[in-house]
Tab-separated table of C-alpha atoms in Angstrom:
chain	number	residue	atom	x	y	z
A	55	MET	CA	49.083	77.706	130.441
A	56	ALA	CA	51.829	80.331	130.129
A	57	ASP	CA	53.947	81.101	133.158
A	58	HIS	CA	52.538	84.192	134.826
A	59	ASN	CA	55.513	85.057	137.030
A	60	THR	CA	57.088	88.399	136.227
A	61	PRO	CA	60.848	87.882	135.927
A	62	SER	CA	62.851	89.568	138.672
A	63	PRO	CA	65.425	92.159	137.572
A	64	GLN	CA	68.975	90.784	137.664
A	65	PRO	CA	71.952	92.868	138.861
A	66	ASP	CA	74.424	93.839	136.152
A	67	LEU	CA	77.743	92.356	137.346
A	68	HIS	CA	79.612	93.766	134.343
A	69	ARG	CA	78.639	97.416	134.866
A	70	ASN	CA	81.846	99.463	134.735
A	71	ARG	CA	80.339	102.624	136.189
A	72	LEU	CA	78.312	103.853	139.122
A	73	PRO	CA	74.621	102.896	138.980
A	74	THR	CA	71.771	105.262	138.246
A	75	LEU	CA	68.945	105.919	140.678
A	76	PHE	CA	66.521	103.913	138.559
A	77	GLU	CA	68.825	100.912	138.597
A	78	VAL	CA	68.910	101.124	142.387
A	79	LEU	CA	65.134	101.422	142.682
A	80	SER	CA	64.659	98.563	140.209
A	81	ARG	CA	66.835	96.258	142.357
A	82	ARG	CA	69.466	95.897	139.625
A	83	THR	CA	72.394	96.745	141.910
A	84	LEU	CA	74.209	95.075	144.787
A	85	ALA	CA	75.450	96.264	148.182
A	86	PRO	CA	76.485	98.895	149.118
A	87	VAL	CA	74.585	100.743	146.367
A	88	ASP	CA	71.407	98.643	146.459
A	89	LEU	CA	67.889	99.545	147.510
A	90	PHE	CA	68.423	98.438	151.110
A	91	TYR	CA	71.379	100.817	151.583
A	92	PHE	CA	69.513	103.622	149.808
A	93	TYR	CA	66.510	103.099	152.072
A	94	ILE	CA	68.715	103.290	155.184
A	95	TYR	CA	70.406	106.408	153.783
A	96	MET	CA	67.065	108.113	153.096
A	97	ARG	CA	65.797	107.176	156.562
A	98	ASP	CA	68.836	107.991	158.705
A	99	GLN	CA	70.689	110.728	156.813
A	100	GLN	CA	68.264	112.445	154.420
A	101	ARG	CA	65.297	112.129	156.820
A	102	SER	CA	62.996	111.878	153.801
A	103	VAL	CA	62.195	108.186	153.548
A	104	ASP	CA	58.502	108.992	152.983
A	105	TYR	CA	59.334	110.079	149.424
A	106	LEU	CA	61.047	106.767	148.733
A	107	ASP	CA	58.162	104.824	150.289
A	108	PHE	CA	55.722	106.755	148.104
A	109	TRP	CA	57.684	105.862	144.956
A	110	LEU	CA	57.872	102.202	145.975
A	111	ASP	CA	54.150	102.082	146.800
A	112	VAL	CA	53.246	103.552	143.415
A	113	ALA	CA	55.532	101.014	141.718
A	114	GLN	CA	53.836	98.277	143.743
A	115	HIS	CA	50.449	99.642	142.667
A	116	MET	CA	51.548	99.352	139.031
A	117	SER	CA	52.610	95.739	139.649
A	118	MET	CA	49.229	94.951	141.217
A	119	CYS	CA	47.428	96.419	138.210
A	120	ARG	CA	49.558	94.436	135.785
A	121	HIS	CA	48.959	91.243	137.705
A	122	TYR	CA	45.203	91.858	137.896
A	123	VAL	CA	44.871	92.644	134.187
A	124	ARG	CA	47.160	89.760	133.245
A	125	GLU	CA	45.029	87.293	135.209
A	126	LEU	CA	41.813	88.784	133.814
A	127	ARG	CA	43.176	88.564	130.285
A	128	ARG	CA	44.101	84.928	130.869
A	129	SER	CA	40.581	84.169	132.054
A	130	VAL	CA	39.216	85.823	128.888
A	131	MET	CA	41.580	83.876	126.671
A	132	ILE	CA	40.503	80.518	128.133
A	133	GLY	CA	36.853	81.563	128.239
A	134	THR	CA	36.058	81.178	131.947
A	135	PRO	CA	32.627	82.168	133.279
A	136	ASP	CA	34.277	84.813	135.453
A	137	ALA	CA	35.328	86.694	132.373
A	138	GLU	CA	31.771	86.689	131.023
A	139	LYS	CA	30.515	88.182	134.232
A	140	SER	CA	33.178	90.819	134.712
A	141	THR	CA	33.846	92.065	131.204
A	142	SER	CA	31.853	93.269	128.256
A	143	LYS	CA	32.684	92.329	124.689
A	144	ARG	CA	34.493	95.614	124.242
A	145	SER	CA	36.489	95.032	127.439
A	146	SER	CA	37.331	91.530	126.283
A	147	ALA	CA	38.666	92.916	123.021
A	148	MET	CA	40.808	95.430	124.949
A	149	LEU	CA	42.183	92.677	127.176
A	150	GLU	CA	43.039	90.440	124.244
A	151	GLY	CA	44.958	93.301	122.619
A	152	LEU	CA	47.090	94.017	125.674
A	153	GLY	CA	49.617	91.225	125.260
A	154	ASP	CA	51.252	89.322	128.097
A	155	LEU	CA	52.299	92.328	130.285
A	156	ASN	CA	55.322	90.314	131.352
A	157	HIS	CA	57.993	93.030	131.297
A	158	GLY	CA	60.013	92.596	134.456
A	159	GLY	CA	59.268	95.597	136.576
A	160	PRO	CA	59.604	99.287	135.651
A	161	SER	CA	62.008	100.373	132.956
A	162	ILE	CA	63.712	103.734	132.669
A	163	TYR	CA	63.688	103.327	128.890
A	164	PRO	CA	60.442	101.459	128.189
A	165	SER	CA	59.908	100.225	124.685
A	166	ASP	CA	57.055	101.528	122.571
A	167	LYS	CA	55.288	98.214	123.144
A	168	GLU	CA	55.563	98.541	126.941
A	169	LYS	CA	54.356	102.164	126.839
A	170	ASN	CA	51.407	101.142	124.692
A	171	GLN	CA	50.565	98.197	126.960
A	172	ASP	CA	50.661	100.347	130.107
A	173	ALA	CA	48.516	103.026	128.459
A	174	GLN	CA	45.974	100.417	127.341
A	175	MET	CA	45.988	98.856	130.800
A	176	SER	CA	45.222	102.224	132.419
A	177	ALA	CA	42.510	102.889	129.840
A	178	TYR	CA	40.946	99.502	130.562
A	179	LEU	CA	40.982	100.108	134.344
A	180	ARG	CA	39.418	103.543	133.856
A	181	GLN	CA	36.688	102.065	131.690
A	182	GLU	CA	36.063	99.290	134.204
A	183	ALA	CA	35.798	101.820	137.040
A	184	GLN	CA	33.433	103.946	134.957
A	185	ASN	CA	31.258	100.925	134.149
A	186	GLY	CA	31.124	100.054	137.841
A	187	ALA	CA	30.060	103.611	138.685
A	188	ASN	CA	27.356	103.614	135.994
A	189	THR	CA	25.902	100.356	137.293
A	190	GLY	CA	26.078	101.504	140.897
A	191	HIS	CA	28.704	98.975	141.946
A	192	SER	CA	31.866	100.394	143.441
A	193	PRO	CA	35.010	98.722	142.186
A	194	ALA	CA	36.292	98.836	145.718
A	195	GLY	CA	33.642	96.414	146.877
A	196	SER	CA	33.293	96.676	150.639
A	197	THR	CA	36.324	98.913	150.988
A	198	GLY	CA	35.131	102.420	151.725
A	199	SER	CA	36.936	105.732	151.743
A	200	ASN	CA	36.255	106.314	155.420
A	201	ASN	CA	37.900	103.028	156.308
A	202	MET	CA	40.858	103.841	154.103
A	203	ARG	CA	41.401	107.172	155.830
A	204	GLN	CA	41.967	105.222	159.052
A	205	THR	CA	44.348	102.735	157.441
A	206	SER	CA	47.823	102.900	158.889
A	207	SER	CA	50.824	102.971	156.597
A	208	ASN	CA	52.274	100.209	158.758
A	209	ASP	CA	49.892	97.567	157.366
A	210	ARG	CA	52.691	96.189	155.241
A	211	PRO	CA	56.200	95.367	156.447
A	212	ARG	CA	58.632	98.126	155.638
A	213	PRO	CA	62.339	97.723	154.928
A	214	SER	CA	63.049	99.902	157.972
A	215	PHE	CA	61.745	97.109	160.216
A	216	MET	CA	64.250	94.577	158.937
A	217	SER	CA	67.457	93.670	160.707
A	218	SER	CA	69.102	91.981	157.723
A	219	PRO	CA	70.416	93.808	154.643
A	220	HIS	CA	70.204	90.746	152.430
A	221	VAL	CA	66.504	90.835	151.581
A	222	LEU	CA	64.260	93.788	150.891
A	223	THR	CA	60.708	92.505	150.987
A	224	THR	CA	57.350	93.980	150.151
A	225	SER	CA	54.089	92.216	149.497
A	226	ASP	CA	54.502	90.527	146.166
A	227	SER	CA	51.476	90.904	143.973
A	228	ASN	CA	53.247	88.998	141.234
A	229	SER	CA	53.294	85.850	143.293
A	230	PRO	CA	51.065	83.143	141.835
A	231	GLU	CA	49.709	82.428	145.328
A	232	HIS	CA	48.487	86.014	145.652
A	233	THR	CA	45.324	86.771	143.681
A	234	VAL	CA	44.683	90.473	143.140
A	235	ALA	CA	41.028	91.473	143.287
A	236	ARG	CA	39.581	94.657	141.808
A	237	ALA	CA	38.978	95.919	145.341
A	238	ASP	CA	42.690	95.521	146.109
A	239	ILE	CA	43.603	97.955	143.353
A	240	ARG	CA	41.071	100.494	144.601
A	241	ALA	CA	42.282	100.078	148.172
A	242	SER	CA	45.890	100.496	147.077
A	243	ALA	CA	45.148	103.756	145.249
A	244	GLU	CA	43.189	105.138	148.213
A	245	LYS	CA	45.910	104.135	150.640
A	246	ILE	CA	48.505	106.059	148.623
A	247	LEU	CA	46.246	109.105	148.585
A	248	TYR	CA	45.371	109.063	152.278
A	249	THR	CA	48.866	108.159	153.475
A	250	TYR	CA	51.011	110.554	151.444
A	251	LEU	CA	49.038	113.172	149.532
A	252	LEU	CA	46.134	114.659	151.483
A	253	PRO	CA	46.884	117.670	153.731
A	254	GLY	CA	47.654	116.439	157.237
A	255	ALA	CA	48.197	112.851	156.066
A	256	GLU	CA	50.164	110.521	158.301
A	257	ARG	CA	53.252	110.666	156.079
A	258	GLU	CA	52.476	113.694	153.930
A	259	ILE	CA	55.001	114.563	151.232
A	260	GLN	CA	55.311	117.957	149.583
A	261	LEU	CA	54.181	117.966	145.955
A	262	PRO	CA	52.882	120.757	143.692
A	263	HIS	CA	49.242	121.487	144.431
A	264	ALA	CA	48.208	120.796	140.829
A	265	ILE	CA	49.527	117.229	141.064
A	266	THR	CA	47.896	116.388	144.387
A	267	HIS	CA	44.606	118.023	143.314
A	268	GLU	CA	44.478	115.987	140.115
A	269	ILE	CA	45.052	112.740	142.026
A	270	THR	CA	42.525	113.632	144.728
A	271	VAL	CA	39.818	114.501	142.205
A	272	GLY	CA	40.621	111.436	140.141
A	273	ILE	CA	40.271	109.025	143.072
A	274	GLU	CA	37.509	110.626	145.153
A	275	GLU	CA	35.300	112.127	142.446
A	276	GLN	CA	36.039	110.247	139.229
A	277	GLY	CA	36.577	106.848	140.867
A	278	ARG	CA	39.936	106.300	139.125
A	279	ASP	CA	42.586	103.933	140.439
A	280	ASP	CA	44.667	103.272	137.314
A	281	PRO	CA	48.446	103.705	137.668
A	282	GLU	CA	48.552	106.471	135.049
A	283	LEU	CA	46.916	108.732	137.633
A	284	PHE	CA	50.142	108.728	139.694
A	285	ASP	CA	52.585	109.239	136.803
A	286	ALA	CA	53.158	112.965	137.394
A	287	ALA	CA	53.670	112.534	141.143
A	288	LYS	CA	55.955	109.549	140.652
A	289	ASP	CA	58.105	111.424	138.122
A	290	TYR	CA	58.287	114.487	140.385
A	291	VAL	CA	59.420	112.421	143.393
A	292	PHE	CA	61.939	110.519	141.279
A	293	GLN	CA	63.497	113.740	139.981
A	294	ALA	CA	63.610	115.195	143.504
A	295	MET	CA	65.413	112.128	144.869
A	296	GLU	CA	67.756	112.062	141.873
A	297	ARG	CA	68.635	115.726	142.370
A	298	ASP	CA	68.724	116.077	146.153
A	299	ALA	CA	69.510	112.672	147.653
A	300	PHE	CA	71.167	110.341	145.170
A	301	PRO	CA	74.462	112.265	144.652
A	302	GLY	CA	75.045	112.255	148.408
A	303	PHE	CA	74.193	108.560	148.566
A	304	LEU	CA	76.820	107.734	145.942
A	305	ARG	CA	79.421	109.844	147.736
A	306	ALA	CA	78.644	108.085	151.008
A	307	LYS	CA	78.474	104.495	149.739
A	308	ALA	CA	80.503	104.332	146.519
A	309	LEU	CA	83.349	106.558	147.723
A	310	GLY	CA	83.189	105.710	151.440
A	311	ASN	CA	82.123	102.942	153.767
A	312	LEU	CA	81.249	104.700	157.039
A	313	VAL	CA	78.084	106.209	158.487
A	314	PRO	CA	78.109	109.615	160.264
A	315	PRO	CA	78.287	108.243	163.857
A	316	SER	CA	81.359	106.198	162.927
A	317	VAL	CA	82.933	109.221	161.241
A	318	LEU	CA	82.369	111.291	164.397
A	319	MET	CA	83.825	108.510	166.556
A	320	ARG	CA	86.984	108.447	164.426
A	321	LEU	CA	87.308	112.216	164.663
A	322	ILE	CA	87.192	112.057	168.454
A	323	ILE	CA	89.647	109.143	168.609
A	324	GLY	CA	91.970	110.870	166.150
A	325	LEU	CA	92.040	114.187	168.013
A	326	LEU	CA	92.629	112.494	171.387
A	327	SER	CA	95.387	110.300	169.945
A	328	MET	CA	97.130	113.235	168.276
A	329	PHE	CA	96.930	115.285	171.478
A	330	ALA	CA	98.478	112.396	173.426
A	331	ALA	CA	101.133	111.840	170.760
A	332	PHE	CA	102.286	115.471	170.690
A	333	TRP	CA	102.178	115.697	174.473
A	334	VAL	CA	104.357	112.594	174.892
A	335	ALA	CA	106.643	113.652	172.013
A	336	PHE	CA	107.492	116.996	173.568
A	337	ILE	CA	108.043	115.351	176.968
A	338	LEU	CA	110.486	112.875	175.426
A	339	VAL	CA	112.321	115.644	173.565
A	340	PHE	CA	112.637	118.033	176.497
A	341	LEU	CA	113.617	115.252	178.899
A	342	ASP	CA	116.291	114.193	176.372
A	343	TYR	CA	115.192	110.559	176.007
A	344	ASP	CA	117.149	108.454	173.541
A	345	ARG	CA	115.896	107.901	169.999
A	346	ARG	CA	115.029	104.233	170.578
A	347	THR	CA	112.555	105.271	173.271
A	348	ARG	CA	111.073	107.978	171.030
A	349	LEU	CA	110.312	105.367	168.382
A	350	TRP	CA	107.301	104.363	170.498
A	351	LEU	CA	105.677	107.591	169.300
A	352	ILE	CA	104.758	105.653	166.152
A	353	LEU	CA	101.835	104.058	168.030
A	354	PRO	CA	99.788	107.159	169.020
A	355	PHE	CA	100.709	108.975	165.805
A	356	THR	CA	99.594	106.023	163.653
A	357	ILE	CA	96.300	105.672	165.513
A	358	GLY	CA	95.601	109.400	165.374
A	359	ILE	CA	96.511	109.913	161.709
A	360	TYR	CA	94.662	106.760	160.613
A	361	ALA	CA	91.498	107.853	162.441
A	362	LEU	CA	91.675	111.425	161.103
A	363	CYS	CA	92.274	110.259	157.516
A	364	SER	CA	89.346	107.840	157.837
A	365	GLN	CA	87.183	110.703	159.086
A	366	GLN	CA	88.314	113.035	156.303
A	367	TYR	CA	87.537	110.560	153.505
A	368	ASN	CA	84.563	108.790	155.182
A	369	LEU	CA	86.482	105.598	154.526
A	370	ASP	CA	88.091	103.056	156.823
A	371	PRO	CA	90.741	101.545	154.511
A	372	ILE	CA	91.267	98.305	156.423
A	373	ILE	CA	87.529	97.568	156.531
A	374	ALA	CA	87.266	98.465	152.832
A	375	LEU	CA	90.122	96.125	151.877
A	376	LEU	CA	88.428	93.371	153.861
A	377	GLY	CA	85.391	93.970	151.637
A	378	PHE	CA	82.842	95.460	154.061
A	379	SER	CA	80.700	98.570	154.187
A	380	GLU	CA	78.767	99.976	157.145
A	381	TYR	CA	75.012	100.520	156.814
A	382	THR	CA	74.196	101.442	160.431
A	383	PHE	CA	76.551	102.143	163.320
A	384	MET	CA	78.871	99.130	163.774
A	385	SER	CA	76.756	96.986	161.422
A	386	PHE	CA	78.522	95.844	158.264
A	387	ASN	CA	77.645	94.074	155.045
A	388	ARG	CA	79.947	92.676	152.387
A	389	ILE	CA	80.605	94.850	149.322
A	390	ARG	CA	79.118	92.959	146.357
A	391	GLU	CA	78.972	95.558	143.568
A	392	PRO	CA	82.134	94.853	141.508
A	393	PHE	CA	82.810	98.414	140.315
A	394	VAL	CA	82.285	99.883	143.780
A	395	ARG	CA	84.559	97.256	145.297
A	396	LYS	CA	87.372	98.206	142.900
A	397	LEU	CA	86.777	101.911	143.515
A	398	LEU	CA	86.873	101.528	147.295
A	399	ASN	CA	90.021	99.390	147.123
A	400	LYS	CA	91.821	102.122	145.160
A	401	ARG	CA	90.733	104.796	147.629
A	402	ALA	CA	91.708	102.545	150.552
A	403	PHE	CA	95.266	102.191	149.243
A	404	MET	CA	95.418	105.948	148.723
A	405	VAL	CA	94.278	106.626	152.316
A	406	LEU	CA	96.780	104.090	153.680
A	407	ALA	CA	99.595	105.681	151.672
A	408	LEU	CA	98.661	109.142	152.942
A	409	THR	CA	98.495	107.834	156.504
A	410	ALA	CA	101.902	106.206	156.225
A	411	PHE	CA	103.498	109.328	154.716
A	412	ILE	CA	102.211	111.726	157.401
A	413	ASP	CA	102.994	109.206	160.133
A	414	ALA	CA	106.569	108.746	158.872
A	415	CYS	CA	107.143	112.509	158.668
A	416	LEU	CA	106.026	113.137	162.258
A	417	VAL	CA	107.883	110.155	163.715
A	418	VAL	CA	111.110	111.078	161.927
A	419	LEU	CA	110.753	114.677	163.067
A	420	PHE	CA	110.384	113.844	166.754
A	421	VAL	CA	112.860	110.929	166.752
A	422	PHE	CA	115.754	112.779	165.120
A	423	VAL	CA	115.244	116.249	166.593
A	424	PRO	CA	118.039	116.927	169.116
A	425	GLY	CA	116.912	116.487	172.715
A	426	LYS	CA	117.434	119.213	175.315
A	427	ARG	CA	116.714	118.650	178.960
A	428	LEU	CA	115.035	121.640	180.553
């Protein structure tokens, strides 16, 4: 029997550029520009994590459908009794023509074969749902719409509940231990509708009315649950995230390594240190202290300038050179994306050079200015 595991996407360690949004969503990137960091960014800074959760749930729905059809096709190919019960001859022919459906997750540039397979898969699921409606058997089995309306979106562990950045887990329908039933697909489609799309939903997202109306009619009136039903909404959400959120994410994580609370903390520390440095400097000058004593001004000036430069560039150069990036306040993870690591190292050296130059100018100014006792 052929292996029915869908291969997991592998990060591209030789990418000499910043990643695209689709590469991030497809788990083909590493920290600090991976899906975990993007999820934290959408939750804590953009305040629009519901859009990302919707996209991930629709992608998970597609994976469930692929797994279900793949297993059903396998049962047809080996001629099990289950296939005879659940499929007609025409359905069996459609299943046999689908191929293996083993492409590893979504692709931003799907091949013609993948497009054709996904279209045939959706057509098969629509036909199956229609056959179930004609015979009076709901494809959802015992799962009813009223029950689904009461389903909480917290049924499945979310990345926001995790304390570790190393693993981003969702329920894996591609696992061989997890058998997807037809009712699971129906329940998944209804959950997406009742969680994100209906007016007043628990985590309602704003989409054009035409898109939400088409999905609502398709699920509630036509009995559809194929992934093609969500294509327009998924594309709309993807384009919105790519336009409104992703550029800021790259600026924050590929060009910096601090989160807003840390940036604010450095601003406060920098301003207080600079105030203390200037205050002490003028005291030493007007009390005519010797230059050796004034050299101690290097300490508050260095602290203040370093903190203010870190705040200005959203980058702590020492932490960056050590190879770490902050994902929540005072929580760090190692930088693993090669291109981002090189980029942050270059910016870290630039910030250190700027800090040293300004620090040297101020220290020289206050050390060598003639003292005058008032």
